[in-house]
CSV table of C-alpha atoms in Angstrom, one decimal:
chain,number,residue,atom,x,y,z
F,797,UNK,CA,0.0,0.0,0.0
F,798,UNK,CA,1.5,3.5,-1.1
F,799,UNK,CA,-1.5,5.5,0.2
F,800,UNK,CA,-4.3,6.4,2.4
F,801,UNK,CA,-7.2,8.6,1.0
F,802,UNK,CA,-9.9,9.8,3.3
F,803,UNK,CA,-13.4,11.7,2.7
F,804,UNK,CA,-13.1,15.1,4.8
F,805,UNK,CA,-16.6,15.6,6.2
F,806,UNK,CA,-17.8,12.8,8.7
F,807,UNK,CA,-14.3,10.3,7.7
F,808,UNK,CA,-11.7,12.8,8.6
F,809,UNK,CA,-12.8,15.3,10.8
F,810,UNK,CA,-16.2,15.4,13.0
F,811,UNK,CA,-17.6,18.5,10.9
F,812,UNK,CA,-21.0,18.3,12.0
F,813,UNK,CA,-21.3,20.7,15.3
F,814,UNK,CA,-20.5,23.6,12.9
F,815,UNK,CA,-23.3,22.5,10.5
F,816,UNK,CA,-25.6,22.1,13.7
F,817,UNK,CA,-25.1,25.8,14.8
F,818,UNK,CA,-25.5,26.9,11.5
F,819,UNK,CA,-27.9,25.5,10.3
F,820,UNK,CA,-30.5,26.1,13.1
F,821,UNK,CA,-29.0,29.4,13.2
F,822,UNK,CA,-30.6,30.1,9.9
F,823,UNK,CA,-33.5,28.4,11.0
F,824,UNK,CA,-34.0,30.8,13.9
F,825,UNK,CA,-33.7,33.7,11.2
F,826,UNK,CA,-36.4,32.6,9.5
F,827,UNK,CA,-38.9,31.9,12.6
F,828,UNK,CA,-38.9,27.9,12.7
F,829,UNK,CA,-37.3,25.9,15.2
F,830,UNK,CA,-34.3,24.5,16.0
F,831,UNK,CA,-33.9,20.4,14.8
F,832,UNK,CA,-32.5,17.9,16.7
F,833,UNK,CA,-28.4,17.5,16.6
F,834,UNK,CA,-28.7,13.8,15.3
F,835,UNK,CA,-30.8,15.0,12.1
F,836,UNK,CA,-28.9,17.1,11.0
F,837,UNK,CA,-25.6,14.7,11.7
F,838,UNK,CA,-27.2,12.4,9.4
F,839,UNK,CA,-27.4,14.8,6.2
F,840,UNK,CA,-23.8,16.3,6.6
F,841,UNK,CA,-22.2,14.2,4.4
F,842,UNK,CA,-24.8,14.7,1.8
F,843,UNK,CA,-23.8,18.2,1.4
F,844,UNK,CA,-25.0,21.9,2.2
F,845,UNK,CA,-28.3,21.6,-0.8
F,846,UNK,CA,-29.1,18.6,1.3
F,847,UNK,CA,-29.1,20.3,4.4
F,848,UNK,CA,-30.9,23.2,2.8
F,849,UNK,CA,-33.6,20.9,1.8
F,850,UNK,CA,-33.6,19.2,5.4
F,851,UNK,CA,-33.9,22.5,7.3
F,852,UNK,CA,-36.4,24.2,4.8
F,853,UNK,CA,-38.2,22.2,2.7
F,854,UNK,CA,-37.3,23.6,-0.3
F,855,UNK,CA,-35.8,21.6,-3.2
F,856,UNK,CA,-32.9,22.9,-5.9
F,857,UNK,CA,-35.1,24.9,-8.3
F,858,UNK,CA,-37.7,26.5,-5.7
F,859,UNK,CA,-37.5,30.4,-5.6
F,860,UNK,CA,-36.1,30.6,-2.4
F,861,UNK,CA,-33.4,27.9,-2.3
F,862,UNK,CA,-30.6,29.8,-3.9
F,863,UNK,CA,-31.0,32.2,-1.1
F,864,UNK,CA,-31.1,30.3,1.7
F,865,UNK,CA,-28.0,28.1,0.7
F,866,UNK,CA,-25.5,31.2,0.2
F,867,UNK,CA,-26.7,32.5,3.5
F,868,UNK,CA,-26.2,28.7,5.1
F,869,UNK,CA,-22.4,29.2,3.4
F,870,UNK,CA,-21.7,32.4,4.7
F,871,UNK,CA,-22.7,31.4,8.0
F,872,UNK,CA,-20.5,28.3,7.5
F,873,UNK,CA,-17.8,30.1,6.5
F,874,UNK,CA,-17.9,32.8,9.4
F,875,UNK,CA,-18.3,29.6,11.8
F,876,UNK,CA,-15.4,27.3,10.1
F,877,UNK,CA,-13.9,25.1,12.8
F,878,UNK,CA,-15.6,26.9,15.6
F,879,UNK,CA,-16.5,23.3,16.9
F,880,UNK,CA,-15.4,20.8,14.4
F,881,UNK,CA,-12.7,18.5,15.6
F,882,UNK,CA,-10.5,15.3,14.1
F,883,UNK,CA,-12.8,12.3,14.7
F,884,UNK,CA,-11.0,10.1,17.8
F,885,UNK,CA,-8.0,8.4,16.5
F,886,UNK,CA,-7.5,10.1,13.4
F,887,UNK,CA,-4.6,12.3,15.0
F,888,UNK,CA,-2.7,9.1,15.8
F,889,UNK,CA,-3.7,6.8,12.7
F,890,UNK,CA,-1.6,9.8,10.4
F,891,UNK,CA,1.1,10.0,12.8
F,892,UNK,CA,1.3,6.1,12.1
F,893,UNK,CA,1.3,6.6,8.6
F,894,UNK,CA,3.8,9.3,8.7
F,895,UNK,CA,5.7,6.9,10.4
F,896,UNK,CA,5.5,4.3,8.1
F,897,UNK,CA,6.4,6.9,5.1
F,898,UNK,CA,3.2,6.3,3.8
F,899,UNK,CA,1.3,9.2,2.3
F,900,UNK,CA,-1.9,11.0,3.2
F,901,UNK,CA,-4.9,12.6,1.2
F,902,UNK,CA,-7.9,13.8,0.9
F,903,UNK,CA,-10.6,13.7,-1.9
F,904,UNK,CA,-13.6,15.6,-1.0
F,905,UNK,CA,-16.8,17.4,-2.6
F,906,UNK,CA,-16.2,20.1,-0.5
F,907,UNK,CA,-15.5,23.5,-2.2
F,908,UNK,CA,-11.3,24.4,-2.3
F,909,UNK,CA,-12.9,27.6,-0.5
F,910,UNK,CA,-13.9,26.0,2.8
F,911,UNK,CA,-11.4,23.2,2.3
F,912,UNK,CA,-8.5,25.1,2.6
F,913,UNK,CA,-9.1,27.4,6.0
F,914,UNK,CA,-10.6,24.0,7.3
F,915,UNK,CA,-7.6,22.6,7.0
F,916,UNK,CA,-5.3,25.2,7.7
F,917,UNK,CA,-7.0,24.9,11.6
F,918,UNK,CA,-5.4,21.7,11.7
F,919,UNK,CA,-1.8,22.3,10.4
F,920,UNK,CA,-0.6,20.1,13.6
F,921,UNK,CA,-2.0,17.0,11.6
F,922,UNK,CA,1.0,15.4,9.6
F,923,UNK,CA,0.9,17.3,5.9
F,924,UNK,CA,-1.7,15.8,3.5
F,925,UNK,CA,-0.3,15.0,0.3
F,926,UNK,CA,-2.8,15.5,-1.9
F,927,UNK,CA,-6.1,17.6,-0.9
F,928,UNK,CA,-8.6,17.1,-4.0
F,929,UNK,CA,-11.6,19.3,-4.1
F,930,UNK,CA,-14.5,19.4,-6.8
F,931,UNK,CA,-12.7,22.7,-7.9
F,932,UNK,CA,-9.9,20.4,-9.4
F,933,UNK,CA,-11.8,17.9,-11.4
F,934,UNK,CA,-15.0,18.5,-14.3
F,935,UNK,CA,-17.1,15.4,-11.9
F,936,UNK,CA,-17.4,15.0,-8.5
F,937,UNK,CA,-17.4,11.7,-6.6
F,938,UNK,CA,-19.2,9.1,-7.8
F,939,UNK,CA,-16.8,9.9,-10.2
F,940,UNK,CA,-14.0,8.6,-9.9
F,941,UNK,CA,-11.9,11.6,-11.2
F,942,UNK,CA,-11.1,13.3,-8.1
F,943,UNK,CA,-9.7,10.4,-7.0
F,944,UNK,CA,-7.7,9.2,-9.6
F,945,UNK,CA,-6.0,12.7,-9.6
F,946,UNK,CA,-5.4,12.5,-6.1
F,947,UNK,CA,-3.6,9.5,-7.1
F,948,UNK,CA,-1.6,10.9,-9.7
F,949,UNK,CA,-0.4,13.6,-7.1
F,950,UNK,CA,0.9,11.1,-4.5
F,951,UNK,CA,2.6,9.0,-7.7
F,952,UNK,CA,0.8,5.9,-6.5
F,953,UNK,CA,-1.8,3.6,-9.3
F,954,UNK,CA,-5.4,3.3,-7.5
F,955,UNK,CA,-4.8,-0.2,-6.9
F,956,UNK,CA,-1.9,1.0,-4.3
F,957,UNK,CA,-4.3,3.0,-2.7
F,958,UNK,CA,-6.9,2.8,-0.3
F,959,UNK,CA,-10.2,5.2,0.0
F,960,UNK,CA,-11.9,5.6,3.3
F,961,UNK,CA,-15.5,7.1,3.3
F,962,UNK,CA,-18.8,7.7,5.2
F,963,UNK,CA,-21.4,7.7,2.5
F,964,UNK,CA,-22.0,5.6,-0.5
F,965,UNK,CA,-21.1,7.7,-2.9
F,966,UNK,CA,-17.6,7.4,-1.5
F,967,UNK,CA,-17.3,3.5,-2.3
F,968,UNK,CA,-18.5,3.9,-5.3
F,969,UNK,CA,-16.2,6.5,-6.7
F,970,UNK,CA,-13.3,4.1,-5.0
F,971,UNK,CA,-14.7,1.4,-6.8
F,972,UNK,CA,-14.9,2.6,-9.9
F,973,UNK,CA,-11.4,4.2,-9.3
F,974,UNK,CA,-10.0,0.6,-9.1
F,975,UNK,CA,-8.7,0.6,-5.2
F,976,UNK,CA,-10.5,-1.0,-2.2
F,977,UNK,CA,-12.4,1.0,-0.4
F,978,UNK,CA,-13.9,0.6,3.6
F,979,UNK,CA,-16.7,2.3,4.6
F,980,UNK,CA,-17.1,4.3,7.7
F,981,UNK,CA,-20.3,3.6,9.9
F,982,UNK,CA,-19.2,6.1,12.7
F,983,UNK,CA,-19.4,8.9,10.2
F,984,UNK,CA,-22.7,11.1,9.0
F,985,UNK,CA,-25.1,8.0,8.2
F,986,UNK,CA,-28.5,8.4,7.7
F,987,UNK,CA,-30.9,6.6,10.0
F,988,UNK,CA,-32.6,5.0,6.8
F,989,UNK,CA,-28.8,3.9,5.5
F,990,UNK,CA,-27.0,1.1,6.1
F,991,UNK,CA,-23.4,1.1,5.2
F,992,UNK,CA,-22.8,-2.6,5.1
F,993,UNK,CA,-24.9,-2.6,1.6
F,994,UNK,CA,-22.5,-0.3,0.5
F,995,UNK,CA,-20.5,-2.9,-1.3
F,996,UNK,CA,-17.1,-1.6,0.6
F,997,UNK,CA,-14.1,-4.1,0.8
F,998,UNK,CA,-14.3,-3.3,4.8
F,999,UNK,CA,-16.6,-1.8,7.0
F,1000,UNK,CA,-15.5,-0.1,10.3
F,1001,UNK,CA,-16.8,1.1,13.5
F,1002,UNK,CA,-14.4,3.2,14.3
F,1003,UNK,CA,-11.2,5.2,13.5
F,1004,UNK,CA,-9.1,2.7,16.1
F,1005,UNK,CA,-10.1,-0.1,13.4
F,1006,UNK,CA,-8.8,1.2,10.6
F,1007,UNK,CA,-4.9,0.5,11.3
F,1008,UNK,CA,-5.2,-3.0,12.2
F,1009,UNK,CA,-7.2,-3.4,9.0
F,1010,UNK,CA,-4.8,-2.0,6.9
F,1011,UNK,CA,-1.5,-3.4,8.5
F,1012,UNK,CA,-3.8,-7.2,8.0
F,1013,UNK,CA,-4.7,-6.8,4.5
F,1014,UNK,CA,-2.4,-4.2,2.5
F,1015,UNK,CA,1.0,-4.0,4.5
């Protein structure tokens, strides 16, 4: 194994309490009130038009969504890593793989503009070698583009690689990438998901797993 490539939102780092705040921030604004912690956990990974759609209603198209998802970003953005945090054990996983001279990266659907001052609040975490944003590449994830690129960066073929994620979409693009994949279940899964039909080489509980899993199978 020549790499390690991790999802950012719900994989990497525990994103969600920003979204929370937020989210029912904006909700205040506009009267209505604020939803539970674990809803809104469950849509993180699904991006910010999902969350828009969870907190208002509204679908991409309706007159007011356009609104009321640049107002959720610019709330985001004033709020970046407020209360978001490394998930338990990801701190000591990289400084295993740093160890071990084996590179670190990230392939995310998260825009390069909240990527980048994310990350920069975590510049104690061994350097990432590749961070790959949907700025970089013409598809997102499914696709597998973002992650082949990513790949290309670290000078490593997919099949060297490994892709950790929290949401199907995640697997899929790793998949189709040509590398194994495993599957996060501590990350943002919705309550009517079930990552074990997922189709993920490996399926974890959490971080503390991933390691021994990769020392049995790829090292």
């Amino acid at each position: 194994m020549k790499a390690v490539l991790f999802d950012l939102d719900g994989t990497l780092l525990d994103t969600a309490p920003d979204f929370i705040v937020v989210l029912n921030q904006l909700r205040h604004q506009e009267q209505l009130p604020p939803l539970p912690d674990q809803v809104i956990r469950g849509t993180v990974s699904s991006g910010s038009r999902a969350l828009v759609t969870l907190g208002f209603g509204k679908q991409e198209g309706d007159p007011e969504f356009a609104s009321l998802l640049q107002r959720l970003l610019d709330l985001y953005l004033a709020h970046l890593a407020e209360q978001t945090t490394p998930f338990p054990g990801i701190e000591p996983l990289l400084d295993t793989l740093a160890q071990n001279e084996i590179p670190w990266g990230i392939v995310t659907n998260k825009p390069e503009a909240f990527t980048v001052p994310l990350m920069r609040a975590f510049e104690y975490l061994p350097p990432a070698s590749a961070v790959i944003c949907p700025d970089h590449v013409s598809k997102s994830k499914p696709d597998p583009e973002a992650i082949l690129l990513a790949c290309s960066k670290i000078g490593c073929t997919p099949a060297d690689a490994v892709y950790i994620g929290d949401h199907q979409r995640d697997i899929i693009a790793g998949q189709r990438a040509g590398m194994p994949t495993i599957a996060c279940a501590y990350g943002y899964i919705d309550a009517s998901d079930d990552p074990a039909n997922w189709g993920a080489d490996h399926l974890v509980s959490s971080v503390d797993e991933i390691w021994p899993l990769l020392q049995q199978h790829y090292i």
